[in-house]
XYZ file of C-alpha atoms in Angstrom:
752
model
C -71.828 9.933 -11.348
C -73.771 6.856 -12.234
C -73.451 7.713 -15.915
C -69.728 8.243 -15.383
C -69.460 4.865 -13.715
C -71.324 3.108 -16.544
C -69.125 4.861 -19.080
C -66.069 3.965 -17.030
C -66.529 0.562 -15.415
C -68.849 -0.929 -18.039
C -66.111 -0.246 -20.533
C -64.231 -2.955 -18.687
C -66.412 -5.347 -20.637
C -66.503 -3.393 -23.889
C -62.759 -2.535 -23.731
C -61.135 0.865 -23.808
C -60.595 1.218 -27.528
C -57.537 3.452 -27.592
C -55.566 1.712 -24.840
C -56.444 -1.786 -26.075
C -55.509 -1.033 -29.664
C -52.291 0.612 -28.560
C -51.354 -2.374 -26.429
C -52.113 -4.803 -29.265
C -50.173 -2.746 -31.798
C -47.176 -2.599 -29.463
C -47.451 -6.353 -28.933
C -47.651 -6.941 -32.669
C -44.541 -4.844 -33.253
C -42.478 -6.767 -30.731
C -43.795 -10.310 -30.842
C -46.020 -10.891 -33.862
C -46.665 -9.812 -37.440
C -50.272 -10.885 -37.100
C -52.949 -8.220 -37.369
C -56.485 -9.517 -37.115
C -57.792 -6.260 -38.596
C -56.053 -7.287 -41.841
C -56.852 -10.984 -41.724
C -60.547 -10.521 -40.969
C -61.102 -7.148 -42.594
C -64.601 -6.516 -43.980
C -65.472 -5.603 -47.566
C -63.474 -8.362 -49.235
C -65.758 -8.171 -52.257
C -65.437 -4.879 -54.101
C -68.357 -5.337 -56.519
C -72.072 -5.529 -55.853
C -74.513 -7.665 -57.783
C -75.177 -6.932 -61.444
C -77.883 -8.178 -63.772
C -75.383 -10.733 -65.087
C -73.729 -11.931 -61.857
C -75.387 -12.576 -58.523
C -73.781 -11.790 -55.178
C -74.433 -15.446 -54.310
C -71.893 -16.554 -56.924
C -74.290 -17.764 -59.604
C -75.058 -16.322 -63.038
C -77.462 -13.407 -62.818
C -80.987 -13.275 -64.230
C -79.686 -11.569 -67.384
C -76.395 -13.413 -67.758
C -75.298 -13.576 -71.382
C -72.381 -14.794 -73.432
C -71.666 -14.709 -77.112
C -71.432 -17.768 -79.360
C -68.945 -18.836 -82.028
C -69.832 -21.660 -84.457
C -67.170 -22.983 -86.804
C -67.074 -24.925 -90.065
C -63.431 -25.823 -90.566
C -61.447 -27.605 -93.242
C -57.774 -28.462 -92.976
C -55.405 -30.178 -95.375
C -52.218 -31.647 -93.922
C -49.063 -31.492 -96.042
C -46.920 -34.078 -94.277
C -43.676 -33.161 -96.014
C -43.863 -29.434 -95.307
C -45.594 -29.768 -91.889
C -48.094 -27.314 -93.319
C -51.789 -26.892 -92.620
C -53.941 -25.127 -95.208
C -57.452 -24.366 -94.039
C -60.708 -22.550 -94.505
C -62.862 -21.300 -91.650
C -66.487 -20.272 -91.851
C -67.265 -18.565 -88.570
C -70.745 -17.584 -87.472
C -70.540 -15.219 -84.529
C -73.625 -14.401 -82.463
C -73.659 -11.248 -80.366
C -75.870 -11.963 -77.342
C -74.555 -8.943 -75.450
C -76.600 -5.772 -74.923
C -73.915 -3.847 -76.857
C -73.569 -3.117 -80.537
C -70.217 -4.305 -81.886
C -68.353 -2.581 -84.723
C -65.228 -4.783 -84.790
C -64.181 -8.291 -83.792
C -61.027 -9.544 -82.122
C -59.623 -12.973 -82.937
C -56.689 -15.002 -81.679
C -54.070 -15.945 -84.280
C -51.947 -17.940 -81.865
C -49.514 -19.374 -84.399
C -48.003 -15.885 -84.599
C -46.254 -16.683 -81.326
C -43.802 -18.575 -83.545
C -43.022 -15.651 -85.832
C -39.440 -14.512 -85.462
C -40.409 -11.070 -84.152
C -43.335 -12.010 -81.875
C -43.783 -10.500 -78.431
C -43.673 -13.955 -76.917
C -40.288 -14.728 -78.452
C -38.911 -11.371 -77.353
C -39.485 -12.192 -73.661
C -37.868 -15.641 -73.713
C -34.693 -15.460 -71.597
C -31.365 -16.548 -73.045
C -31.414 -19.475 -70.619
C -34.442 -20.884 -72.459
C -38.105 -21.517 -71.737
C -40.861 -24.083 -72.174
C -42.621 -21.392 -74.217
C -41.863 -20.719 -77.864
C -40.334 -23.093 -80.419
C -36.903 -23.763 -78.856
C -35.139 -21.689 -81.495
C -36.336 -23.612 -84.554
C -35.655 -21.727 -87.787
C -38.787 -21.872 -89.936
C -41.457 -19.660 -91.460
C -43.824 -19.691 -88.491
C -47.066 -17.848 -87.957
C -50.581 -17.691 -89.373
C -50.776 -16.639 -93.010
C -54.175 -15.034 -93.561
C -54.912 -15.195 -97.271
C -58.291 -13.488 -97.103
C -61.206 -12.607 -94.838
C -64.655 -12.158 -96.332
C -68.000 -11.269 -94.814
C -70.591 -13.759 -96.024
C -74.221 -12.745 -96.437
C -77.297 -14.042 -98.159
C -79.401 -11.771 -100.323
C -82.407 -13.014 -102.274
C -81.183 -16.587 -102.007
C -77.689 -15.786 -103.218
C -74.525 -16.020 -101.154
C -72.443 -12.866 -101.308
C -68.867 -12.433 -100.103
C -67.301 -9.040 -99.360
C -63.696 -8.418 -98.407
C -63.299 -7.377 -94.793
C -60.685 -4.963 -93.570
C -58.482 -6.468 -90.887
C -55.290 -5.760 -88.984
C -52.974 -8.288 -87.328
C -51.214 -7.162 -84.154
C -48.896 -9.915 -82.926
C -51.177 -12.812 -81.885
C -54.431 -10.836 -82.259
C -56.393 -9.950 -85.348
C -58.929 -7.110 -85.457
C -61.655 -7.350 -88.088
C -63.592 -4.187 -88.911
C -67.267 -4.715 -89.708
C -68.871 -2.547 -92.420
C -72.090 -2.447 -90.365
C -72.452 -2.678 -86.607
C -73.336 -6.102 -85.303
C -76.634 -5.684 -83.520
C -77.065 -6.581 -79.852
C -79.174 -9.372 -78.335
C -78.735 -11.921 -81.107
C -77.115 -10.195 -84.054
C -75.081 -12.546 -86.275
C -72.203 -12.176 -88.694
C -70.544 -14.859 -90.839
C -66.898 -14.695 -91.878
C -64.925 -16.816 -94.294
C -61.217 -16.946 -93.503
C -58.569 -18.660 -95.614
C -55.418 -19.391 -93.679
C -52.307 -21.538 -93.524
C -49.310 -22.102 -91.271
C -46.273 -24.309 -90.890
C -46.302 -26.195 -87.620
C -43.347 -25.865 -85.274
C -41.797 -29.149 -84.208
C -42.182 -27.938 -80.629
C -45.035 -25.507 -80.067
C -44.733 -24.202 -76.510
C -45.320 -27.752 -75.227
C -48.927 -27.509 -76.461
C -48.646 -28.861 -80.011
C -45.979 -30.046 -82.411
C -44.564 -32.720 -84.684
C -42.838 -35.888 -83.413
C -40.669 -38.048 -85.662
C -41.111 -41.799 -85.033
C -39.759 -44.799 -86.920
C -43.101 -45.277 -88.682
C -43.866 -41.655 -89.454
C -44.548 -38.269 -87.974
C -47.156 -37.660 -85.272
C -48.883 -34.309 -85.752
C -50.572 -32.894 -82.652
C -52.442 -29.858 -83.930
C -53.769 -27.106 -81.667
C -54.228 -23.333 -81.839
C -54.466 -24.097 -85.532
C -57.310 -21.869 -86.767
C -58.140 -18.214 -85.969
C -60.283 -18.349 -82.823
C -62.695 -15.782 -81.439
C -61.663 -13.751 -78.430
C -64.259 -13.589 -75.676
C -66.438 -10.508 -75.342
C -67.857 -10.629 -71.803
C -69.644 -8.614 -69.130
C -66.416 -8.139 -67.145
C -63.955 -6.606 -69.592
C -65.598 -6.416 -72.987
C -63.053 -7.766 -75.468
C -60.476 -10.048 -73.853
C -57.657 -9.519 -76.302
C -54.499 -10.070 -74.276
C -51.694 -11.427 -76.487
C -50.608 -15.055 -76.383
C -47.120 -14.891 -74.872
C -46.753 -18.563 -73.968
C -47.479 -18.891 -70.240
C -51.066 -17.638 -70.275
C -53.375 -20.193 -71.811
C -56.750 -19.544 -73.392
C -60.154 -17.933 -72.974
C -62.607 -18.975 -75.665
C -66.274 -18.821 -76.620
C -68.513 -21.879 -76.833
C -70.109 -23.080 -80.036
C -70.652 -25.979 -82.422
C -67.918 -27.365 -84.685
C -68.077 -29.173 -88.020
C -64.577 -30.121 -89.144
C -63.129 -31.897 -92.177
C -59.464 -32.898 -92.073
C -57.743 -34.123 -95.225
C -54.695 -36.275 -94.497
C -52.568 -38.846 -96.325
C -54.509 -42.102 -96.739
C -52.028 -44.087 -94.619
C -52.722 -41.767 -91.661
C -55.204 -42.239 -88.856
C -56.771 -38.998 -87.628
C -58.283 -38.529 -84.175
C -60.068 -35.355 -83.171
C -62.311 -33.696 -80.636
C -65.875 -34.859 -81.163
C -67.606 -37.656 -83.024
C -66.274 -39.194 -86.236
C -69.117 -38.872 -88.764
C -67.777 -41.030 -91.611
C -65.972 -44.076 -90.113
C -66.909 -46.249 -93.109
C -64.824 -44.006 -95.387
C -61.646 -43.920 -93.292
C -61.422 -47.329 -91.559
C -61.306 -50.836 -92.948
C -64.321 -53.115 -92.487
C -62.447 -55.090 -89.823
C -61.547 -51.938 -87.915
C -65.180 -50.805 -87.962
C -66.180 -54.108 -86.363
C -63.583 -53.559 -83.682
C -64.909 -50.037 -83.034
C -68.397 -51.433 -82.546
C -67.040 -54.041 -80.131
C -65.078 -51.426 -78.172
C -68.196 -49.303 -77.771
C -69.758 -52.187 -75.800
C -66.659 -53.416 -73.975
C -65.425 -52.726 -70.450
C -62.054 -54.093 -71.511
C -59.667 -52.515 -73.980
C -60.180 -53.545 -77.605
C -57.322 -53.204 -80.096
C -58.460 -51.294 -83.181
C -55.084 -51.249 -84.917
C -52.308 -53.349 -83.417
C -48.583 -52.691 -83.375
C -48.147 -55.445 -85.968
C -50.712 -53.812 -88.244
C -48.998 -50.406 -88.198
C -46.497 -51.622 -90.825
C -49.155 -53.513 -92.793
C -50.599 -51.437 -95.685
C -53.798 -53.480 -95.471
C -54.613 -51.811 -92.145
C -55.605 -48.695 -94.093
C -58.179 -48.263 -96.894
C -56.557 -48.410 -100.331
C -57.141 -46.692 -103.607
C -56.790 -43.019 -102.593
C -53.852 -40.747 -101.868
C -55.762 -38.831 -99.188
C -58.829 -39.346 -97.034
C -61.287 -36.838 -95.624
C -62.098 -37.235 -91.920
C -65.275 -35.506 -90.663
C -65.863 -34.681 -87.010
C -68.571 -32.820 -85.109
C -68.733 -31.556 -81.544
C -71.378 -29.363 -79.920
C -71.134 -26.697 -77.229
C -67.341 -26.821 -77.077
C -64.829 -24.015 -76.770
C -62.211 -25.452 -79.112
C -61.262 -28.388 -81.302
C -57.905 -30.114 -81.756
C -56.713 -33.155 -83.663
C -53.825 -35.476 -84.343
C -52.749 -37.369 -87.443
C -50.142 -40.060 -88.079
C -49.328 -43.190 -90.045
C -47.603 -44.530 -86.911
C -50.652 -44.882 -84.663
C -51.514 -47.965 -82.688
C -55.155 -47.448 -81.659
C -57.240 -49.049 -78.912
C -60.509 -48.192 -77.164
C -63.120 -49.165 -74.566
C -66.516 -48.041 -73.277
C -66.974 -45.234 -70.746
C -70.004 -45.531 -68.450
C -71.620 -42.247 -67.437
C -73.940 -41.664 -64.445
C -77.011 -40.933 -66.592
C -76.657 -44.238 -68.426
C -75.128 -42.607 -71.479
C -71.896 -43.967 -72.926
C -68.732 -42.401 -74.254
C -65.635 -43.983 -75.765
C -62.087 -43.941 -74.387
C -59.496 -44.017 -77.190
C -55.701 -44.080 -77.200
C -53.435 -43.403 -80.180
C -49.689 -43.945 -79.820
C -46.622 -45.160 -81.738
C -45.110 -48.627 -81.427
C -42.285 -47.121 -79.347
C -44.833 -46.224 -76.651
C -46.670 -49.567 -76.560
C -46.554 -52.079 -73.724
C -48.402 -53.002 -70.525
C -46.199 -50.720 -68.404
C -46.674 -47.815 -70.769
C -49.354 -46.686 -73.237
C -50.944 -50.128 -73.216
C -52.752 -48.875 -70.075
C -53.637 -45.440 -71.454
C -57.244 -46.328 -72.303
C -57.729 -47.916 -68.870
C -56.481 -44.686 -67.275
C -58.669 -42.552 -69.541
C -61.808 -44.565 -68.822
C -61.235 -44.488 -65.046
C -60.508 -40.763 -64.999
C -63.606 -39.791 -66.987
C -65.922 -42.078 -65.018
C -64.605 -40.819 -61.680
C -64.938 -37.102 -62.408
C -68.362 -37.679 -63.944
C -69.555 -39.249 -60.692
C -67.977 -36.641 -58.457
C -68.642 -33.363 -60.230
C -70.461 -33.235 -63.557
C -71.172 -35.705 -66.344
C -68.659 -35.875 -69.179
C -70.281 -34.125 -72.181
C -68.365 -35.469 -75.194
C -68.825 -38.642 -77.286
C -65.149 -39.599 -77.093
C -62.132 -39.098 -74.828
C -58.885 -39.461 -76.767
C -55.358 -39.699 -75.389
C -52.614 -39.075 -77.950
C -48.922 -39.824 -77.470
C -46.744 -37.074 -78.884
C -43.903 -34.743 -78.047
C -46.196 -32.600 -75.888
C -45.580 -33.162 -72.184
C -49.281 -32.751 -71.444
C -51.983 -30.499 -72.899
C -55.759 -30.513 -72.849
C -58.495 -29.776 -75.366
C -62.193 -30.696 -75.500
C -62.434 -34.464 -75.812
C -58.749 -34.924 -76.647
C -55.447 -34.564 -74.794
C -51.800 -34.800 -75.831
C -49.425 -36.564 -73.427
C -45.747 -37.480 -73.390
C -45.031 -40.462 -75.636
C -42.252 -41.547 -73.244
C -44.454 -41.594 -70.137
C -44.903 -44.928 -68.351
C -46.552 -46.317 -65.222
C -47.509 -43.788 -62.586
C -46.213 -40.871 -64.660
C -48.565 -41.802 -67.496
C -51.484 -42.189 -65.081
C -50.852 -38.786 -63.551
C -50.467 -36.872 -66.808
C -53.489 -38.637 -68.338
C -55.644 -37.974 -65.286
C -54.488 -34.363 -65.073
C -55.142 -33.547 -68.710
C -58.574 -35.188 -68.705
C -59.330 -33.437 -65.424
C -59.102 -30.266 -67.482
C -62.318 -31.364 -69.168
C -64.019 -29.924 -66.095
C -61.707 -26.933 -65.680
C -61.661 -25.105 -68.135
C -63.486 -27.043 -70.881
C -66.791 -27.298 -69.005
C -66.272 -24.421 -66.554
C -64.853 -21.879 -68.985
C -62.702 -19.604 -66.849
C -60.252 -17.046 -68.195
C -56.974 -18.984 -68.207
C -54.991 -16.071 -69.549
C -55.743 -14.068 -66.394
C -56.306 -16.721 -63.717
C -54.272 -19.865 -64.280
C -55.233 -21.208 -60.854
C -58.911 -21.405 -61.848
C -58.126 -24.264 -64.215
C -54.718 -25.630 -63.211
C -55.210 -25.285 -59.463
C -58.771 -26.607 -59.341
C -57.778 -29.445 -61.645
C -54.699 -30.364 -59.605
C -56.974 -30.447 -56.564
C -59.468 -32.892 -58.114
C -56.506 -34.988 -59.289
C -55.539 -35.485 -55.637
C -58.898 -37.167 -55.024
C -58.887 -39.287 -58.173
C -55.445 -40.694 -57.354
C -56.986 -42.163 -54.204
C -59.994 -43.487 -56.114
C -58.143 -45.205 -58.961
C -57.718 -48.978 -58.783
C -57.923 -49.205 -54.969
C -55.319 -46.503 -54.560
C -52.684 -47.944 -56.914
C -51.111 -44.518 -57.346
C -52.300 -42.930 -54.112
C -49.922 -40.313 -52.744
C -48.704 -40.215 -49.175
C -50.234 -37.500 -46.983
C -48.464 -34.211 -47.600
C -46.210 -32.843 -44.877
C -47.165 -29.190 -45.152
C -44.466 -28.122 -42.684
C -41.780 -29.381 -45.008
C -42.871 -27.219 -47.925
C -44.266 -24.260 -45.991
C -41.285 -21.946 -46.434
C -41.245 -22.661 -50.154
C -45.026 -22.290 -50.641
C -45.080 -18.931 -48.876
C -41.629 -17.693 -49.834
C -41.372 -13.901 -50.125
C -39.948 -14.523 -53.606
C -43.331 -15.805 -54.814
C -46.016 -13.661 -56.358
C -49.605 -14.050 -55.087
C -51.696 -16.793 -56.691
C -53.977 -14.172 -58.254
C -51.098 -12.880 -60.417
C -51.606 -13.431 -64.147
C -49.484 -16.334 -65.456
C -47.576 -14.052 -67.819
C -46.781 -11.871 -64.787
C -45.142 -14.685 -62.800
C -41.554 -15.774 -62.914
C -41.614 -18.893 -65.077
C -40.076 -20.989 -62.300
C -42.959 -19.970 -60.011
C -45.767 -20.993 -62.360
C -45.884 -24.619 -61.218
C -46.177 -23.552 -57.599
C -48.649 -20.709 -58.007
C -50.929 -22.074 -60.731
C -50.932 -25.758 -59.752
C -49.547 -26.750 -56.374
C -50.376 -23.919 -53.989
C -54.036 -23.393 -54.998
C -54.573 -27.154 -54.930
C -53.077 -27.495 -51.456
C -55.154 -24.551 -50.279
C -58.325 -26.289 -51.434
C -57.220 -29.471 -49.658
C -56.890 -27.450 -46.435
C -60.285 -25.849 -47.033
C -61.878 -29.261 -47.629
C -60.175 -31.304 -44.927
C -59.579 -28.770 -42.144
C -62.131 -25.973 -42.520
C -65.376 -27.100 -44.175
C -65.193 -30.876 -44.104
C -65.444 -33.097 -47.184
C -69.239 -33.205 -47.409
C -69.825 -29.439 -47.270
C -66.862 -28.659 -49.507
C -67.827 -31.214 -52.150
C -71.412 -29.965 -52.236
C -70.264 -26.381 -52.790
C -67.634 -27.388 -55.352
C -70.156 -29.474 -57.280
C -72.693 -26.640 -57.305
C -70.016 -24.246 -58.560
C -69.303 -26.650 -61.436
C -73.003 -27.022 -62.253
C -73.696 -23.279 -62.050
C -70.891 -22.324 -64.378
C -70.913 -25.267 -66.793
C -70.272 -23.882 -70.295
C -70.158 -20.343 -68.912
C -67.461 -17.849 -67.884
C -66.908 -17.500 -64.104
C -64.547 -15.087 -62.365
C -62.653 -15.675 -59.085
C -65.410 -13.842 -57.195
C -67.996 -16.243 -58.602
C -65.999 -19.166 -57.225
C -65.379 -17.540 -53.849
C -68.996 -16.440 -53.434
C -70.404 -19.836 -54.434
C -68.174 -21.692 -51.986
C -69.255 -19.328 -49.193
C -72.956 -19.235 -49.989
C -73.333 -22.997 -50.359
C -71.167 -23.903 -47.351
C -72.583 -21.142 -45.176
C -69.138 -19.931 -44.101
C -67.494 -16.542 -44.448
C -64.172 -17.517 -45.984
C -62.842 -14.031 -46.728
C -59.939 -14.630 -44.334
C -58.953 -17.716 -46.309
C -59.139 -16.202 -49.806
C -57.324 -13.096 -48.586
C -54.416 -15.012 -47.040
C -53.969 -17.826 -49.556
C -55.013 -16.404 -52.921
C -54.916 -12.614 -52.831
C -51.814 -12.238 -50.649
C -48.709 -14.305 -50.131
C -48.987 -14.512 -46.346
C -47.268 -16.975 -44.016
C -48.443 -19.064 -41.055
C -46.675 -19.527 -37.717
C -48.709 -20.837 -34.808
C -46.807 -21.346 -31.551
C -47.259 -22.811 -28.057
C -45.976 -20.594 -25.265
C -46.806 -22.212 -21.905
C -49.275 -24.259 -19.903
C -50.573 -23.910 -16.370
C -52.343 -26.494 -14.246
C -55.390 -25.070 -12.531
C -54.592 -24.662 -8.837
C -51.285 -26.328 -9.755
C -53.055 -29.672 -9.843
C -53.217 -31.651 -13.142
C -56.481 -33.242 -12.005
C -58.181 -29.846 -12.340
C -57.219 -29.413 -16.000
C -54.719 -27.152 -17.714
C -54.709 -23.724 -19.332
C -52.761 -23.660 -22.608
C -51.418 -20.455 -24.169
C -50.880 -20.207 -27.939
C -49.976 -17.351 -30.284
C -50.181 -16.429 -33.957
C -46.925 -14.900 -35.162
C -47.388 -14.432 -38.918
C -50.080 -12.734 -41.003
C -52.088 -15.830 -41.963
C -54.860 -17.233 -39.762
C -55.878 -20.877 -39.726
C -57.820 -23.156 -37.373
C -55.780 -24.763 -34.596
C -55.441 -28.497 -34.070
C -53.497 -29.782 -31.058
C -52.429 -33.267 -30.115
C -52.311 -33.843 -26.335
C -50.479 -36.765 -24.778
C -50.645 -37.490 -21.045
C -48.005 -39.158 -18.879
C -49.911 -42.461 -19.071
C -49.886 -42.334 -22.891
C -53.477 -41.254 -23.530
C -53.648 -39.244 -26.767
C -56.438 -36.800 -27.618
C -57.124 -33.960 -30.037
C -58.268 -30.403 -29.403
C -59.655 -28.379 -32.313
C -60.135 -24.627 -32.207
C -61.919 -22.731 -35.001
C -60.207 -19.956 -36.911
C -62.373 -17.468 -35.014
C -59.982 -17.621 -32.035
C -57.791 -15.312 -34.157
C -60.635 -13.027 -35.210
C -59.757 -10.499 -32.498
C -56.655 -11.956 -30.870
C -52.996 -12.503 -31.630
C -52.709 -14.905 -28.694
C -55.208 -17.197 -27.004
C -55.619 -19.201 -23.809
C -57.938 -22.171 -23.458
C -58.650 -24.988 -21.042
C -57.927 -28.678 -21.537
C -59.955 -30.993 -19.345
C -57.229 -33.388 -18.340
C -57.067 -35.404 -15.099
C -53.346 -36.205 -15.143
C -50.033 -34.627 -16.019
C -49.427 -33.744 -19.635
C -46.375 -35.236 -21.332
C -46.610 -33.140 -24.492
C -48.817 -30.871 -26.541
C -48.245 -30.448 -30.280
C -49.791 -27.870 -32.567
C -50.730 -29.388 -35.934
C -49.539 -32.934 -35.134
C -50.532 -34.211 -38.602
C -48.663 -31.366 -40.310
C -51.643 -30.364 -42.431
C -51.091 -26.599 -42.164
C -48.184 -24.698 -43.808
C -46.489 -23.660 -40.568
C -43.137 -22.073 -41.422
C -41.713 -22.509 -37.908
C -42.536 -25.936 -36.432
C -39.884 -25.445 -33.720
C -42.410 -23.615 -31.532
C -45.194 -26.137 -32.090
C -44.359 -28.515 -29.234
C -44.571 -28.216 -25.459
C -42.918 -31.039 -23.510
C -42.941 -31.669 -19.783
C -39.604 -30.717 -18.273
C -38.660 -28.564 -21.263
C -41.535 -26.191 -21.963
C -42.651 -23.432 -19.612
C -44.947 -24.673 -16.837
C -46.475 -21.658 -15.200
C -47.268 -21.864 -11.509
C -50.639 -20.586 -10.508
C -50.387 -17.423 -8.411
C -51.681 -17.517 -4.863
C -54.720 -15.258 -5.035
C -56.127 -15.587 -1.507
C -54.768 -12.195 -0.406
C -56.559 -10.441 -3.271
C -60.008 -11.944 -2.732
C -62.921 -10.184 -1.136
C -65.089 -7.067 -1.522
C -63.775 -3.631 -2.488
C -65.477 -0.262 -2.896
C -64.464 3.204 -4.113
C -65.112 6.715 -2.860
C -64.769 7.932 -6.432
C -67.321 5.526 -7.915
C -70.484 4.205 -6.214
C -69.753 0.564 -6.905
C -68.595 -2.536 -5.142
C -66.413 -5.238 -6.695
C -66.113 -8.770 -5.409
C -62.966 -10.723 -6.381
C -62.973 -14.526 -6.567
C -60.543 -17.157 -7.835
C -61.879 -18.924 -10.959
C -59.443 -21.438 -12.472
C -56.453 -19.384 -11.381
C -57.851 -16.115 -12.713
C -58.782 -13.159 -10.505
C -62.408 -12.460 -11.463
C -63.989 -9.151 -10.469
C -67.778 -9.101 -10.325
C -69.636 -5.781 -9.882
C -72.698 -5.662 -7.687
C -76.009 -6.506 -9.366
C -76.860 -4.472 -12.423
C -73.510 -2.670 -12.637
C -71.795 -4.733 -15.304
C -70.567 -8.214 -16.157
C -67.615 -9.932 -14.473
C -64.124 -9.596 -15.908
C -61.211 -12.006 -15.573
C -57.740 -10.639 -14.783
C -54.443 -12.435 -15.234
C -51.373 -11.820 -13.073
C -48.730 -10.006 -15.122
C -46.351 -8.744 -12.413
C -46.089 -8.418 -8.653
C -49.514 -7.258 -7.407
C -50.510 -6.354 -10.977
C -53.312 -7.967 -12.976
C -54.556 -7.265 -16.474
C -57.551 -7.962 -18.656
C -56.147 -8.118 -22.193
C -59.599 -8.124 -23.724
C -60.717 -4.965 -21.943
C -57.353 -3.216 -21.773
C -57.715 -2.666 -18.019
C -55.066 -3.038 -15.273
C -55.359 -3.546 -11.511
C -52.444 -2.483 -9.301
C -52.692 -3.641 -5.671
C -50.699 -2.102 -2.840
C -48.281 -4.099 -0.682
C -50.912 -4.780 1.977
C -53.442 -6.015 -0.622
C -56.129 -3.862 0.971
C -56.264 -1.321 -1.833
C -55.907 -1.246 -5.610
C -56.177 1.179 -8.478
C -58.105 0.489 -11.680
C -56.211 2.029 -14.588
C -58.131 2.397 -17.838
C -58.271 4.880 -20.683
C -55.822 7.215 -18.946
C -57.953 7.339 -15.799
C -57.341 5.814 -12.384
C -59.912 4.912 -9.721
C -58.945 3.705 -6.225
C -60.800 0.867 -4.485
C -60.416 -0.113 -0.809
C -61.155 -3.401 0.887
C -64.335 -3.328 2.963
């Protein structure tokens, strides 16, 4: 019998599993979509540690990645908009695998008339593609040769290759050995640039000449990694890029009246700038203020360019970069100033733009914006690694490359600040932290949009600071059932959803995580360590999630699951309040509920009749095993109102149930419990229970050693229930007897 009692009555504290679960499931079906088993389910991570990736979110002891070094030459034919180039690629296989073929990106093939990317452009149009331009687009591969050295002689052998849309497979005559094997290729190529290249490159006509913004211009290595092997998804337009790191040595031949700017350091300034311009460059490198290198007046002056040659060769170098891009034009106004980095090193902010874009309300502030953006992110996250930071005005709305960005030539004021800051923010994601943009757009666009929200506050005493976001206003849109989850590949999203899912929603989620869950200090520490861990490496979403959790010390599975993996919604509601013993001086019990599938912490604003305002904060764990919750507020006077999420920082889709107001909301009267108090015993079970009134709850305490006390709430006439334990008490009319109902069993107790 004693064992039966322990199994029976002690389960009051442990809960009767079947009856409790059934009651909660019935409640969920009728009142709430929330299921804490889903929100807080275990086993979020499906992969264990490997030799290359730690479960803590950092690279493993045997992490590896391959390397691609490029020697590139390009000749610009201004009349034809044609680039003719040669690429000498040295590819190093640091993987443990032997490799018998290589995959390369030939991205210009997006602009071939029969490309896959063009075939999926709707008749209504798209930002992807070339806007219907009729021209001979695509990479023309003249030859590919394998270069080797035998007995001091350089030998070149033709390589077999096959082009499949925007990918090119090169078959190696001998397997490339693992753990450091190298192969060198020589590729001769050409292409005609589209005027509009998916808003990432193009050619802009200005009154003083064309502006060429050249990107995706040479065949680029696909990444071979420890996650997928070859990452050879086609370039369809929406998905951006995933590239290997390496060193670049580039020579660009352009008309002599052009100025060329490129990723990296200019090696031969004395050959391509006038003596006066070289002096100005030297001054800019030491100046906090913007120095004009070539003024608007000088653009139309032939003496502002070296004379005597039809073309000039511009040489640039950049190390440990994943790409290189450049721009060339006779129309460029150029200015520059010094960038100060935390280590004491210097970089150089440069702007190149046409006369039409000049002016103090427009591109005249571009270098100021560039300098501020680079210095800010270097302080916050990781030091800027490149010798220059170049902002180019062109017909690209905004696009990022290592050390150089292309921004809208028509942008002015705040718009120019925001696009400049956003594109240079991409230096950190994905130029430094080299995530797979083609699969996970949010890992560069979302993280970057998030850091932009902080830099806007930092810049020039908040000149372009945004107002706090009202998350209630956009909640239905951000969590609309028509949206795909954030983790969807960009090419798998509706184009109209890309801005929300790749940029806005992940950024806002990180703001919530920083401001409402972890706090700025813990979040920033974890975010900075993530950046440092994966600088110039290839992280996955798990690496980000695990790092944020391990450094902050919080299990955030519930957050990633709701915000990134699923498209769940949030609806927190206030149901009622009750003054303890019906007296406001004793405090109040507040009842809240979670009605949708997402869980978030709870913040409440409480205002008393005298106007005193206070805040109550509840951690997300209140929802870890509950769909509704009751808690005590220690007030000493009547409450005028209680508001869930008064600052509107959570994406609550139904704010109408967020407010309780005196005279309007339900004010529950405390039941009179005197008739139920006292000692009861059972002939069926050798136990005595003593009932007392604790803050309006009927609390039953077993005699010593027979179990912990349980609190019961009145649910009907003479009926009380413990939701947590799934146990009911039903008193008789005389209040001298009750039945305990639990797990399909009933035990009768009588007053002593």
